[in-house]
Amino acid sequence: MRIRALVIRIIRQFVRDKRTLALLFLAPLLILSLTKLVFDGRTVSPDIGLVGSASALAEKLEEQADITVFDTFEEADQQLKNGKLDAIIQLKDNKPDVTLEGSDPSVSRSTQLVLQKAMQQSATGDAPAVHYLYGGPNMASFDSFGPVLIGFFSFFFVFLLAGVSFLRERTSGTLERLLATPIRRSEIVLGYLAGFGIFTLIQASLIAWFSVQVLGMSMTGHIVNMLLINLLLSLTALTLGTLLSSFASSEFQIIQFIPVIIVPQAFFSGLFNLDAMNPVLQKLSYIMPLYYGADAMRGIMIRGEGISDIQLDIYVLAGLSILFAILNVIALKKHRRM
Amino acid sequence: MEKSETKPAVDVSRIVRRFGDRTVLDDITLTVPRGELFGLLGPSGSGKTTMIKLITGIDKADSGKVELFGELMPQLKMLQTFGYMAQSDALYQELTGKENMAFYGSLYGLSGKSLASRIQSAASLVNLTDHLNKQTSAYSGGMKRRLSLAIALLHEPQLLVLDEPTVGIDPVLRKAIWNELTALTQQGVTIIVTTHVMDEAEKCDRLGLIRDGKLIAVDTPQAIIDMAGVQTIEEAFITLGGRQEERS
Ligand SMILES: Nc1ncnc2c1ncn2[C@@H]1O[C@H](COP(=O)(O)OP(=O)(O)O)[C@@H](O)[C@H]1O
Ligand SMILES: [Mg+2]
């Protein structure tokens, strides 16, 4: 019953604290929407300047790029310098010669891709048939790292909130007062888990619904699995946040955990391709909760994986939550030994 | 069980508490019988709060032992036997006064009708009935103090441990609260209260004068005044404190 009292109290505090509610529920949606806007605009068609007469190549290019024809290379070069063009193509000895603007690697890459396609088509007339195992030709980069972002936000905001709430309990003297009642240390931790758990479940559902239904993120797996992973990830963040808050003495010190605990996880969670990294360093991802969360989220949303495919991730996340929760109970001994 | 019924409410023997190399409580022995209103009087920084925390089992002494009703402390089940009011108000600002009381009440095992009726009577005792539905962030310092006191009274404990309960409370209400405390002791409740206000101290059955972590006198207010050969507790404190320093 003491756990219930704690849960009711946490719910009441949350409901009165509109800012925190907004941070928990609206901030992830806002950031997801912004990310979508940035990464998921229409596929950009590069601006290409063509020097000399129109060729077969130009015809093919026309389908995927904005073509402007120039009489001399100098004219085109001027436009390239002004930023009006992404590339210039001229024929030298009947061979295409390409000059790329080059300051943005992603633009260079998409320009090259367009050129390659056009040249293949004009050379053989037969384009190779391409098949996708997962995803498809319409999958945008947002679909690929969206699942990681969802996991990241569940983790980040819950970590922050749980850390700050528990810290406040300590600095405001209520923790000490709480420990002068017959409540058990484990009841405090379980009460926090249950109380915050309710809000993280709502957050997880909201994020899942919003990303799939509103943002139209690709979702091939089952929504229940997605919720489960999100919830587990939040519980890990919750227990880790409260645990670390006992090593902080102010809200600012909780903020200091962000570059140490949160940001490295973002790097290892699959937002960036780690293949280029030293293999020994790559192994660091195995100790990061977000790595497992992101792996499962990707599996569910992109590859349509079911429970059996993500069970390792589930075990690890559940195991970490339980471990952190037990450490929390032990850490409370610092304040009361029984 | 029979044995423990005759044991004093609080029995502290030879406790020492150090923080780093500072000895904050130095070899203190003290017995408070049941039904007594015992005042711990001392200037700020003298070790009153530390003493309270050792009695309640929130903190543990480096040496010596504390017994409540014959039970060795600290012990989880003994936390139910006393009501505690900390020096700083431990209230949840987002909650109303009533919700704060309900929360703490449930932790002591109160629920339903008995919780509701205890909230009403404890609140009326400290004159907060009209403000119960206000968020405590809107409370004045004195109101927070009174709410904390009401919370300590909620589960009708046999022992009340109050750390500077009347700070920030106006004189009229302060007098009413002391009368209430006296009435409680007549029903057999033991009360330990700390204060640095000398005129409050005279209302206690017995006083412990604490200075720099040492208990310099334990007796009734009148006996202490007589022993020092002065007119008021305040003068007694200065005289006795001075003698203590000469000796050490
Ligand atoms: N946790 C602690 N760590 C270090 N010093 C402490 C701690 N708690 C109390 N003290 C010191 O012990 C002394 C007595 O403090 P306290 O018991 O709060 O005095 P009082 O309640 O009489 O004002 C003070 O000098 C205080 O600085
Ligand atoms: Mg004090």
Coordinates of C-alpha atoms and ligand atoms in Angstrom, one line a residue:
Chain A
M1 CA 0.0 0.0 0.0
R2 CA 2.9 2.3 0.6
I3 CA 3.9 1.7 -3.1
R4 CA 0.4 2.8 -4.0
A5 CA 0.7 5.9 -2.0
L6 CA 4.0 6.8 -3.7
V7 CA 2.4 6.1 -7.1
I8 CA -0.5 8.4 -6.4
R9 CA 1.8 11.1 -5.2
I10 CA 4.0 10.9 -8.3
I11 CA 0.9 11.1 -10.5
R12 CA -0.4 14.1 -8.7
Q13 CA 2.9 15.9 -8.8
F14 CA 3.2 15.2 -12.5
V15 CA -0.3 16.4 -13.4
R16 CA 0.3 19.7 -11.6
D17 CA 3.6 20.2 -13.3
K18 CA 2.5 21.3 -16.8
R19 CA 6.0 22.1 -18.0
T20 CA 7.4 18.7 -17.2
L21 CA 4.4 17.1 -18.8
A22 CA 5.1 19.1 -21.9
L23 CA 8.8 18.1 -21.9
L24 CA 7.9 14.4 -21.5
F25 CA 5.1 14.3 -24.1
L26 CA 5.5 17.1 -26.6
A27 CA 9.2 17.7 -26.8
P28 CA 10.0 14.3 -28.4
L29 CA 7.2 14.8 -30.9
L30 CA 8.5 18.2 -31.8
I31 CA 12.1 17.0 -32.3
L32 CA 10.9 14.0 -34.3
S33 CA 8.9 16.2 -36.6
L34 CA 11.8 18.6 -37.1
T35 CA 14.1 15.7 -37.9
K36 CA 11.6 14.5 -40.4
L37 CA 11.4 17.9 -42.0
V38 CA 15.1 18.1 -42.3
F39 CA 15.9 14.7 -43.6
D40 CA 12.9 13.6 -45.4
G41 CA 12.2 16.5 -47.9
R42 CA 11.5 15.5 -51.4
T43 CA 14.5 13.8 -53.1
V44 CA 16.6 16.7 -54.3
S45 CA 17.3 16.9 -57.9
P46 CA 20.8 18.3 -58.5
D47 CA 21.3 21.3 -60.7
I48 CA 23.6 20.3 -63.5
G49 CA 25.1 22.5 -66.1
L50 CA 25.8 21.0 -69.5
V51 CA 28.4 22.5 -71.8
G52 CA 27.9 22.2 -75.5
S53 CA 25.2 20.4 -77.5
A54 CA 22.6 18.2 -75.9
S55 CA 23.4 14.5 -76.1
A56 CA 21.7 11.2 -75.3
L57 CA 23.2 11.6 -71.9
A58 CA 21.4 14.9 -71.4
E59 CA 18.1 13.4 -72.3
K60 CA 18.5 10.7 -69.7
L61 CA 19.7 13.2 -67.1
E62 CA 16.7 15.4 -67.7
E63 CA 14.6 12.9 -65.8
Q64 CA 16.4 13.3 -62.5
A65 CA 18.2 16.6 -62.6
D66 CA 17.6 20.2 -63.5
I67 CA 19.7 20.7 -66.7
T68 CA 20.9 24.1 -67.9
V69 CA 22.8 24.2 -71.2
F70 CA 25.8 26.6 -71.6
D71 CA 27.8 27.5 -74.6
T72 CA 31.1 27.8 -72.9
F73 CA 32.7 26.2 -69.8
E74 CA 33.5 29.6 -68.4
E75 CA 29.9 30.6 -68.2
A76 CA 28.9 27.4 -66.5
D77 CA 31.9 27.7 -64.1
Q78 CA 30.7 31.2 -63.1
Q79 CA 27.3 29.7 -62.1
L80 CA 29.0 26.9 -60.2
K81 CA 31.0 29.4 -58.2
N82 CA 27.8 31.4 -57.5
G83 CA 26.2 28.2 -56.0
K84 CA 23.6 28.0 -58.8
L85 CA 24.9 24.7 -60.0
D86 CA 25.9 21.5 -58.3
A87 CA 27.9 20.1 -61.2
I88 CA 29.1 20.8 -64.8
I89 CA 29.4 18.2 -67.5
Q90 CA 31.3 18.8 -70.7
L91 CA 32.4 16.4 -73.3
K92 CA 36.2 16.1 -73.7
D93 CA 37.3 13.8 -76.5
N94 CA 33.8 12.4 -76.6
K95 CA 34.1 11.4 -72.9
P96 CA 32.0 13.1 -70.3
D97 CA 34.1 15.2 -67.9
V98 CA 32.4 16.2 -64.6
T99 CA 33.2 19.1 -62.3
L100 CA 31.4 18.9 -58.9
E101 CA 30.8 21.8 -56.6
G102 CA 31.9 19.5 -53.9
S103 CA 31.4 21.5 -50.6
D104 CA 28.6 19.2 -49.4
P105 CA 29.5 15.5 -49.7
S106 CA 25.8 14.4 -49.6
V107 CA 25.0 16.6 -52.6
S108 CA 28.1 15.4 -54.5
R109 CA 27.1 11.8 -53.8
S110 CA 23.5 12.3 -55.0
T111 CA 24.8 14.1 -58.1
Q112 CA 27.2 11.2 -58.9
L113 CA 24.4 8.7 -58.4
V114 CA 22.2 10.5 -60.9
L115 CA 25.1 10.7 -63.4
Q116 CA 25.9 7.0 -63.0
K117 CA 22.3 6.0 -63.5
A118 CA 22.0 8.1 -66.6
M119 CA 25.3 6.8 -68.1
Q120 CA 24.4 3.2 -67.4
Q121 CA 21.1 3.7 -69.2
S122 CA 22.5 5.5 -72.1
A123 CA 25.3 2.9 -72.5
T124 CA 23.4 -0.4 -72.6
G125 CA 19.8 0.7 -72.7
D126 CA 19.0 -2.0 -70.1
A127 CA 19.1 -0.9 -66.5
P128 CA 19.9 -3.8 -64.0
A129 CA 16.8 -4.9 -62.1
V130 CA 17.2 -4.0 -58.4
H131 CA 15.5 -5.8 -55.5
Y132 CA 15.4 -4.8 -51.9
L133 CA 15.5 -7.3 -49.0
Y134 CA 14.2 -4.6 -46.5
G135 CA 12.9 -1.2 -47.0
G136 CA 12.5 -0.2 -50.7
P137 CA 13.3 2.5 -53.2
N138 CA 11.1 5.0 -51.4
M139 CA 12.7 4.5 -48.0
A140 CA 14.2 7.8 -46.9
S141 CA 17.1 8.2 -44.5
F142 CA 14.6 9.3 -41.9
D143 CA 13.0 5.8 -42.0
S144 CA 16.3 4.3 -41.3
F145 CA 17.4 6.3 -38.3
G146 CA 13.9 7.3 -37.1
P147 CA 13.6 4.1 -35.0
V148 CA 16.9 4.9 -33.3
L149 CA 15.7 8.4 -32.6
I150 CA 12.5 7.1 -31.0
G151 CA 14.5 5.0 -28.7
F152 CA 16.9 7.9 -28.0
F153 CA 14.1 10.3 -27.0
S154 CA 12.4 7.8 -24.7
F155 CA 15.7 7.3 -23.0
F156 CA 16.9 10.9 -22.9
F157 CA 13.8 12.6 -21.5
V158 CA 13.0 9.9 -19.0
F159 CA 16.6 9.8 -17.8
L160 CA 16.6 13.6 -17.3
L161 CA 13.2 13.7 -15.5
A162 CA 13.8 10.7 -13.2
G163 CA 17.3 12.0 -12.3
V164 CA 16.0 15.5 -11.5
S165 CA 12.9 14.2 -9.6
F166 CA 14.9 11.9 -7.4
L167 CA 17.5 14.6 -6.8
R168 CA 14.8 17.0 -5.7
E169 CA 13.4 14.4 -3.3
R170 CA 16.9 14.4 -1.8
T171 CA 17.7 18.1 -1.7
S172 CA 14.3 19.2 -0.5
G173 CA 14.5 17.0 2.5
T174 CA 11.5 14.9 1.6
L175 CA 13.7 11.8 1.1
E176 CA 15.0 12.0 4.6
R177 CA 11.5 12.5 5.9
L178 CA 10.3 9.6 3.8
L179 CA 13.0 7.5 5.3
A180 CA 11.8 8.4 8.8
T181 CA 8.5 6.5 7.9
P182 CA 8.3 2.7 8.0
I183 CA 8.7 2.5 4.2
R184 CA 11.2 0.0 2.9
R185 CA 14.0 1.1 0.6
S186 CA 12.8 -1.3 -2.0
E187 CA 9.2 0.1 -1.8
I188 CA 10.6 3.6 -2.7
V189 CA 12.3 2.2 -5.7
L190 CA 9.3 0.2 -6.8
G191 CA 7.0 3.1 -6.2
Y192 CA 9.2 5.3 -8.4
L193 CA 9.3 2.6 -11.1
A194 CA 5.5 2.2 -11.1
G195 CA 4.7 5.9 -10.9
F196 CA 7.1 7.0 -13.6
G197 CA 6.3 3.8 -15.5
I198 CA 2.8 4.9 -16.1
F199 CA 4.0 8.2 -17.7
T200 CA 6.7 6.5 -19.7
L201 CA 4.2 4.0 -21.0
I202 CA 2.0 6.9 -22.1
Q203 CA 5.0 8.6 -23.6
A204 CA 6.0 5.5 -25.5
S205 CA 2.6 5.0 -26.9
L206 CA 2.3 8.6 -28.0
I207 CA 5.7 8.6 -29.7
A208 CA 4.9 5.3 -31.4
W209 CA 1.6 6.5 -32.7
F210 CA 2.9 9.8 -33.8
S211 CA 5.9 8.5 -35.7
V212 CA 3.9 5.9 -37.5
Q213 CA 0.5 7.5 -38.1
V214 CA 1.4 11.2 -38.3
L215 CA 5.0 11.2 -39.6
G216 CA 4.4 8.1 -41.7
M217 CA 7.6 6.4 -40.6
S218 CA 8.0 3.0 -42.2
M219 CA 6.6 0.4 -39.8
T220 CA 6.6 -3.2 -40.9
G221 CA 6.6 -5.0 -37.5
H222 CA 4.1 -5.1 -34.7
I223 CA 3.3 -2.0 -32.7
V224 CA 3.1 -4.0 -29.4
N225 CA 6.7 -5.0 -29.8
M226 CA 7.6 -1.4 -30.4
L227 CA 5.8 -0.3 -27.2
L228 CA 7.5 -3.1 -25.3
I229 CA 11.0 -2.1 -26.3
N230 CA 10.2 1.6 -25.7
L231 CA 8.9 0.8 -22.3
L232 CA 11.9 -1.3 -21.4
L233 CA 14.2 1.4 -22.6
S234 CA 12.4 4.0 -20.5
L235 CA 12.6 1.8 -17.4
T236 CA 16.3 1.4 -18.0
A237 CA 16.6 5.2 -18.3
L238 CA 14.5 5.7 -15.2
T239 CA 16.5 3.3 -13.0
L240 CA 19.8 4.6 -14.3
G241 CA 18.7 8.2 -13.9
T242 CA 17.7 7.8 -10.3
L243 CA 20.8 5.8 -9.6
L244 CA 23.1 8.5 -11.0
S245 CA 21.2 11.2 -9.3
S246 CA 22.5 10.0 -6.0
F247 CA 26.0 11.0 -7.2
A248 CA 24.8 14.5 -8.1
S249 CA 24.2 17.4 -5.7
S250 CA 22.4 19.8 -8.0
E251 CA 20.2 19.9 -11.1
F252 CA 23.2 21.2 -13.0
Q253 CA 25.2 18.1 -12.1
I254 CA 22.4 16.0 -13.6
I255 CA 22.8 18.0 -16.8
Q256 CA 26.5 17.2 -16.7
F257 CA 25.7 13.5 -17.1
I258 CA 24.3 14.2 -20.5
P259 CA 27.6 14.4 -22.4
V260 CA 29.0 11.5 -20.3
I261 CA 26.1 9.1 -20.3
I262 CA 23.7 10.1 -23.1
V263 CA 25.7 11.5 -26.0
P264 CA 28.1 8.5 -26.3
Q265 CA 25.1 6.2 -26.4
A266 CA 23.8 8.2 -29.3
F267 CA 27.0 7.6 -31.2
F268 CA 27.0 3.9 -30.6
S269 CA 23.3 3.3 -31.1
G270 CA 23.3 3.2 -34.9
L271 CA 22.7 6.8 -35.8
F272 CA 26.1 6.7 -37.4
N273 CA 27.6 3.8 -39.2
L274 CA 30.4 2.4 -36.9
D275 CA 32.0 0.1 -39.5
A276 CA 34.9 2.6 -39.9
M277 CA 35.6 2.6 -36.2
N278 CA 38.3 0.5 -34.5
P279 CA 36.7 -2.9 -33.8
V280 CA 37.7 -2.9 -30.2
L281 CA 36.0 0.5 -29.7
Q282 CA 33.0 -0.8 -31.5
K283 CA 32.5 -3.4 -28.8
L284 CA 31.8 -0.5 -26.4
S285 CA 28.3 -0.5 -27.8
Y286 CA 27.6 -3.8 -26.0
I287 CA 27.5 -2.0 -22.6
M288 CA 25.1 0.7 -23.8
P289 CA 21.4 0.3 -23.2
L290 CA 20.5 2.4 -26.2
Y291 CA 22.4 0.1 -28.5
Y292 CA 20.0 -2.8 -27.7
G293 CA 17.0 -0.5 -27.7
A294 CA 17.9 0.9 -31.1
D295 CA 18.8 -2.5 -32.5
A296 CA 15.4 -3.8 -31.6
M297 CA 13.5 -0.8 -32.8
R298 CA 15.2 -1.0 -36.2
G299 CA 14.5 -4.7 -36.3
I300 CA 10.8 -4.2 -35.6
M301 CA 10.1 -1.1 -37.7
I302 CA 12.3 -1.8 -40.8
R303 CA 12.7 -5.6 -40.9
G304 CA 9.4 -6.5 -39.3
E305 CA 11.1 -8.7 -36.7
G306 CA 9.0 -10.4 -34.1
I307 CA 9.5 -11.2 -30.4
S308 CA 11.8 -14.1 -31.1
D309 CA 14.2 -12.0 -33.2
I310 CA 14.5 -9.3 -30.5
Q311 CA 14.6 -11.4 -27.4
L312 CA 18.2 -10.8 -26.7
D313 CA 17.6 -7.1 -26.7
I314 CA 14.6 -7.6 -24.4
Y315 CA 16.6 -9.7 -21.9
V316 CA 19.5 -7.2 -21.8
L317 CA 17.2 -4.2 -21.3
A318 CA 15.1 -6.0 -18.6
G319 CA 18.3 -7.2 -17.0
L320 CA 19.8 -3.8 -16.9
S321 CA 16.6 -2.3 -15.4
I322 CA 16.6 -4.9 -12.7
L323 CA 20.3 -4.4 -12.0
F324 CA 20.0 -0.6 -11.8
A325 CA 16.9 -1.0 -9.6
I326 CA 18.7 -3.2 -7.1
L327 CA 21.7 -0.8 -7.1
N328 CA 19.2 2.0 -6.3
V329 CA 18.0 0.1 -3.3
I330 CA 21.5 -0.3 -2.2
A331 CA 22.4 3.3 -2.9
L332 CA 19.6 4.4 -0.5
K333 CA 21.5 2.7 2.3
K334 CA 23.6 5.8 2.2
H335 CA 20.6 7.6 3.7
R336 CA 19.2 4.9 6.0
R337 CA 20.9 1.6 6.8
M338 CA 17.8 -0.5 7.4
Chain B
M1 CA 6.9 -7.7 26.0
E2 CA 6.1 -7.1 29.7
K3 CA 9.6 -6.0 30.2
S4 CA 9.5 -3.4 27.4
E5 CA 6.3 -1.8 28.8
T6 CA 8.2 -0.6 31.7
K7 CA 11.2 0.6 29.7
P8 CA 11.6 4.4 29.2
A9 CA 10.5 5.9 25.9
V10 CA 14.0 7.0 25.0
D11 CA 17.2 5.6 26.5
V12 CA 20.4 7.0 25.0
S13 CA 23.7 5.8 26.4
R14 CA 27.2 7.1 25.7
I15 CA 26.6 8.1 22.1
V16 CA 29.4 9.7 20.1
R17 CA 28.9 11.1 16.6
R18 CA 31.8 12.4 14.5
F19 CA 31.7 14.1 11.2
G20 CA 35.3 13.8 9.8
D21 CA 37.5 14.7 12.7
R22 CA 34.9 16.8 14.3
T23 CA 33.1 15.4 17.3
V24 CA 29.5 16.8 17.1
L25 CA 28.1 14.7 19.9
D26 CA 30.4 13.8 22.7
D27 CA 29.5 10.9 25.0
I28 CA 25.9 11.7 25.7
T29 CA 23.7 9.7 28.1
L30 CA 20.0 10.6 28.5
T31 CA 16.8 8.9 29.6
V32 CA 13.4 10.2 28.8
P33 CA 10.5 8.4 30.7
R34 CA 7.2 7.9 29.1
G35 CA 4.7 10.8 29.1
E36 CA 7.4 13.4 29.5
L37 CA 7.7 16.7 27.6
F38 CA 11.5 16.9 27.2
G39 CA 13.2 19.9 25.7
L40 CA 16.6 19.9 24.1
L41 CA 17.9 23.4 24.4
G42 CA 21.0 24.8 22.7
P43 CA 22.3 27.4 20.3
S44 CA 22.3 26.6 16.6
G45 CA 25.1 24.3 15.7
S46 CA 25.3 22.7 19.1
G47 CA 24.2 19.3 17.9
K48 CA 20.4 19.2 18.6
T49 CA 19.4 18.0 15.1
T50 CA 22.2 15.4 15.1
M51 CA 20.9 14.1 18.4
I52 CA 17.3 13.9 17.0
K53 CA 18.6 11.9 14.0
L54 CA 20.3 9.4 16.2
I55 CA 17.3 9.0 18.4
T56 CA 15.0 8.3 15.4
G57 CA 17.5 6.0 13.8
I58 CA 17.8 8.2 10.7
D59 CA 21.5 8.4 11.5
K60 CA 23.7 6.0 13.3
A61 CA 26.1 6.8 16.2
D62 CA 29.8 6.0 15.9
S63 CA 29.6 4.4 19.4
G64 CA 27.0 4.1 22.1
K65 CA 23.5 2.8 21.8
V66 CA 20.0 4.2 21.5
E67 CA 16.8 2.3 22.7
L68 CA 13.2 3.3 22.1
F69 CA 10.7 1.6 24.4
G70 CA 13.4 -1.0 25.1
E71 CA 14.1 -1.8 21.5
L72 CA 17.6 -1.2 20.2
M73 CA 17.7 1.3 17.3
P74 CA 17.9 1.7 14.4
Q75 CA 15.1 -0.7 13.5
L76 CA 12.7 -0.6 10.6
K77 CA 9.6 -1.5 12.7
M78 CA 10.4 1.1 15.3
L79 CA 9.9 3.9 12.7
Q80 CA 6.1 3.3 13.1
T81 CA 6.3 4.2 16.8
F82 CA 7.2 7.8 16.6
G83 CA 6.0 10.9 14.7
Y84 CA 8.8 13.1 13.3
M85 CA 9.0 16.7 12.4
A86 CA 12.2 17.5 10.7
Q87 CA 13.9 20.9 11.1
S88 CA 13.3 21.7 7.4
D89 CA 9.8 21.2 6.1
A90 CA 9.7 18.1 4.0
L91 CA 6.6 18.9 1.9
Y92 CA 5.7 18.3 -1.7
Q93 CA 5.2 21.8 -3.2
E94 CA 2.9 20.6 -6.0
L95 CA 0.5 18.9 -3.6
T96 CA -2.1 20.5 -1.4
G97 CA -1.8 20.3 2.3
K98 CA -4.4 17.6 2.4
E99 CA -2.6 15.5 -0.2
N100 CA 0.7 15.9 1.7
M101 CA -1.1 14.6 4.8
A102 CA -2.7 11.8 2.9
F103 CA 0.6 10.7 1.4
Y104 CA 2.5 10.5 4.7
G105 CA -0.6 9.1 6.5
S106 CA -0.7 6.2 4.0
L107 CA 3.0 5.5 4.6
Y108 CA 2.1 4.9 8.3
G109 CA -0.7 2.6 7.3
L110 CA -3.7 4.9 7.6
S111 CA -6.4 4.6 4.9
G112 CA -10.0 5.3 4.1
K113 CA -12.2 6.8 6.8
S114 CA -9.6 6.7 9.6
L115 CA -7.1 8.6 7.4
A116 CA -9.8 11.2 6.5
S117 CA -10.8 11.7 10.1
R118 CA -7.1 11.9 11.3
I119 CA -6.4 14.5 8.7
Q120 CA -9.3 16.6 9.9
S121 CA -8.4 16.4 13.6
A122 CA -4.6 16.9 13.1
A123 CA -5.3 19.9 10.8
S124 CA -7.7 21.6 13.2
L125 CA -5.1 21.1 16.0
V126 CA -2.7 23.3 14.1
N127 CA -5.4 25.6 12.7
L128 CA -5.0 24.6 9.0
T129 CA -8.5 23.3 8.3
D130 CA -9.3 26.2 6.0
H131 CA -6.1 25.9 3.9
L132 CA -6.1 22.1 3.4
N133 CA -7.0 22.4 -0.3
K134 CA -4.3 24.9 -1.1
Q135 CA -1.0 23.8 -2.8
T136 CA 1.7 24.0 -0.2
S137 CA 3.8 26.2 -2.5
A138 CA 1.3 28.9 -1.6
Y139 CA 1.8 28.3 2.2
S140 CA 3.7 30.8 4.4
G141 CA 6.7 29.5 6.4
G142 CA 4.6 29.3 9.5
M143 CA 1.8 27.3 7.7
K144 CA 4.4 24.8 6.4
R145 CA 5.7 24.4 9.9
R146 CA 2.2 23.7 11.2
L147 CA 1.5 21.3 8.4
S148 CA 4.7 19.4 9.2
L149 CA 3.6 19.2 12.8
A150 CA 0.1 17.9 11.8
I151 CA 1.8 15.2 9.7
A152 CA 3.9 14.2 12.7
L153 CA 0.7 13.8 14.7
L154 CA -1.3 11.9 12.1
H155 CA -0.8 8.3 13.1
E156 CA -1.2 9.1 16.9
P157 CA 2.3 7.9 17.8
Q158 CA 3.3 7.2 21.4
L159 CA 6.4 9.3 20.8
L160 CA 6.8 12.7 19.1
V161 CA 10.2 13.9 18.0
L162 CA 10.0 17.6 16.9
D163 CA 13.0 19.5 15.7
E164 CA 12.3 23.2 16.2
P165 CA 8.6 22.9 15.7
T166 CA 7.6 26.5 16.4
V167 CA 10.0 28.5 14.2
G168 CA 8.1 31.1 12.2
I169 CA 4.8 30.5 14.0
D170 CA 3.1 33.6 15.6
P171 CA 3.1 33.9 19.4
V172 CA -0.7 33.2 19.8
L173 CA -0.6 30.0 17.8
R174 CA 2.7 29.0 19.3
K175 CA 1.1 29.2 22.8
A176 CA -1.8 27.1 21.6
I177 CA 0.6 24.5 20.2
W178 CA 2.5 24.2 23.4
N179 CA -0.8 23.8 25.3
E180 CA -1.6 21.0 22.9
L181 CA 1.7 19.3 23.4
T182 CA 1.2 19.5 27.2
A183 CA -2.2 17.9 26.8
L184 CA -0.8 15.1 24.7
T185 CA 1.8 14.2 27.4
Q186 CA -1.1 14.0 29.8
Q187 CA -2.5 11.3 27.6
G188 CA 0.8 9.4 27.9
V189 CA 2.5 10.6 24.8
T190 CA 6.2 11.2 25.1
I191 CA 7.5 14.3 23.4
I192 CA 11.1 15.3 22.6
V193 CA 11.3 18.8 21.3
T194 CA 14.4 20.9 20.3
T195 CA 14.4 24.7 20.5
H196 CA 16.8 27.5 20.8
V197 CA 14.1 29.8 22.2
M198 CA 14.6 30.1 25.9
D199 CA 11.1 31.2 27.0
E200 CA 9.7 28.1 25.3
A201 CA 12.0 25.9 27.2
E202 CA 10.3 26.7 30.5
K203 CA 7.2 24.9 29.4
C204 CA 9.0 21.6 29.3
D205 CA 8.9 19.0 32.1
R206 CA 12.6 18.6 31.9
L207 CA 15.3 20.2 29.9
G208 CA 18.6 19.1 28.5
L209 CA 21.1 21.9 27.9
I210 CA 23.3 21.1 25.0
R211 CA 26.4 23.1 24.0
D212 CA 29.2 22.1 21.6
G213 CA 28.0 18.5 21.5
K214 CA 28.0 18.1 25.3
L215 CA 25.0 17.8 27.5
I216 CA 25.8 20.4 30.2
A217 CA 22.7 20.0 32.4
V218 CA 19.6 17.8 32.5
D219 CA 16.8 18.7 35.0
T220 CA 13.5 20.6 35.4
P221 CA 13.7 24.2 34.3
Q222 CA 13.4 25.5 37.9
A223 CA 16.1 23.1 39.2
I224 CA 18.4 24.3 36.4
I225 CA 17.8 28.0 37.3
D226 CA 18.3 27.3 41.0
M227 CA 21.5 25.3 40.3
A228 CA 23.0 28.2 38.3
G229 CA 21.8 30.7 41.0
V230 CA 20.2 33.0 38.4
Q231 CA 16.7 34.2 37.4
T232 CA 16.0 32.8 33.9
I233 CA 16.9 29.9 31.8
E234 CA 18.8 32.2 29.5
E235 CA 21.1 33.3 32.3
A236 CA 21.4 29.7 33.5
F237 CA 22.6 28.7 30.1
I238 CA 25.3 31.4 30.0
T239 CA 26.4 30.6 33.5
L240 CA 26.5 26.8 33.1
G241 CA 28.0 27.0 29.7
G242 CA 30.7 29.3 31.1
R243 CA 31.5 26.8 34.0
Q244 CA 31.7 24.0 31.5
E245 CA 34.3 25.9 29.5
E246 CA 36.4 26.6 32.7
R247 CA 36.5 22.9 33.5
S248 CA 37.5 21.7 30.0
Ligands
LIG1 N1 26.1 15.6 7.7 C1 27.0 16.4 8.3 N2 28.3 16.5 7.9 C2 29.1 17.3 8.5 N3 28.9 18.0 9.5 C3 27.6 18.0 10.0 C4 26.6 17.2 9.4 N4 25.4 17.4 10.1 C5 25.7 18.3 11.1 N5 27.0 18.7 11.0 C6 27.7 19.6 11.9 O1 27.4 19.2 13.3 C7 27.1 20.4 14.1 C8 25.8 20.2 14.8 O2 24.8 20.4 13.8 P1 23.3 20.3 14.2 O3 23.0 19.0 14.9 O4 22.5 20.5 12.9 O5 23.1 21.5 15.2 P2 21.7 22.2 15.7 O6 20.6 21.4 15.2 O7 21.9 22.2 17.1 O8 21.7 23.6 15.1 C9 27.2 21.6 13.1 O9 28.5 22.2 13.3 C10 27.1 21.0 11.8 O10 27.9 21.8 10.9
MG2 MG 19.0 21.9 14.1

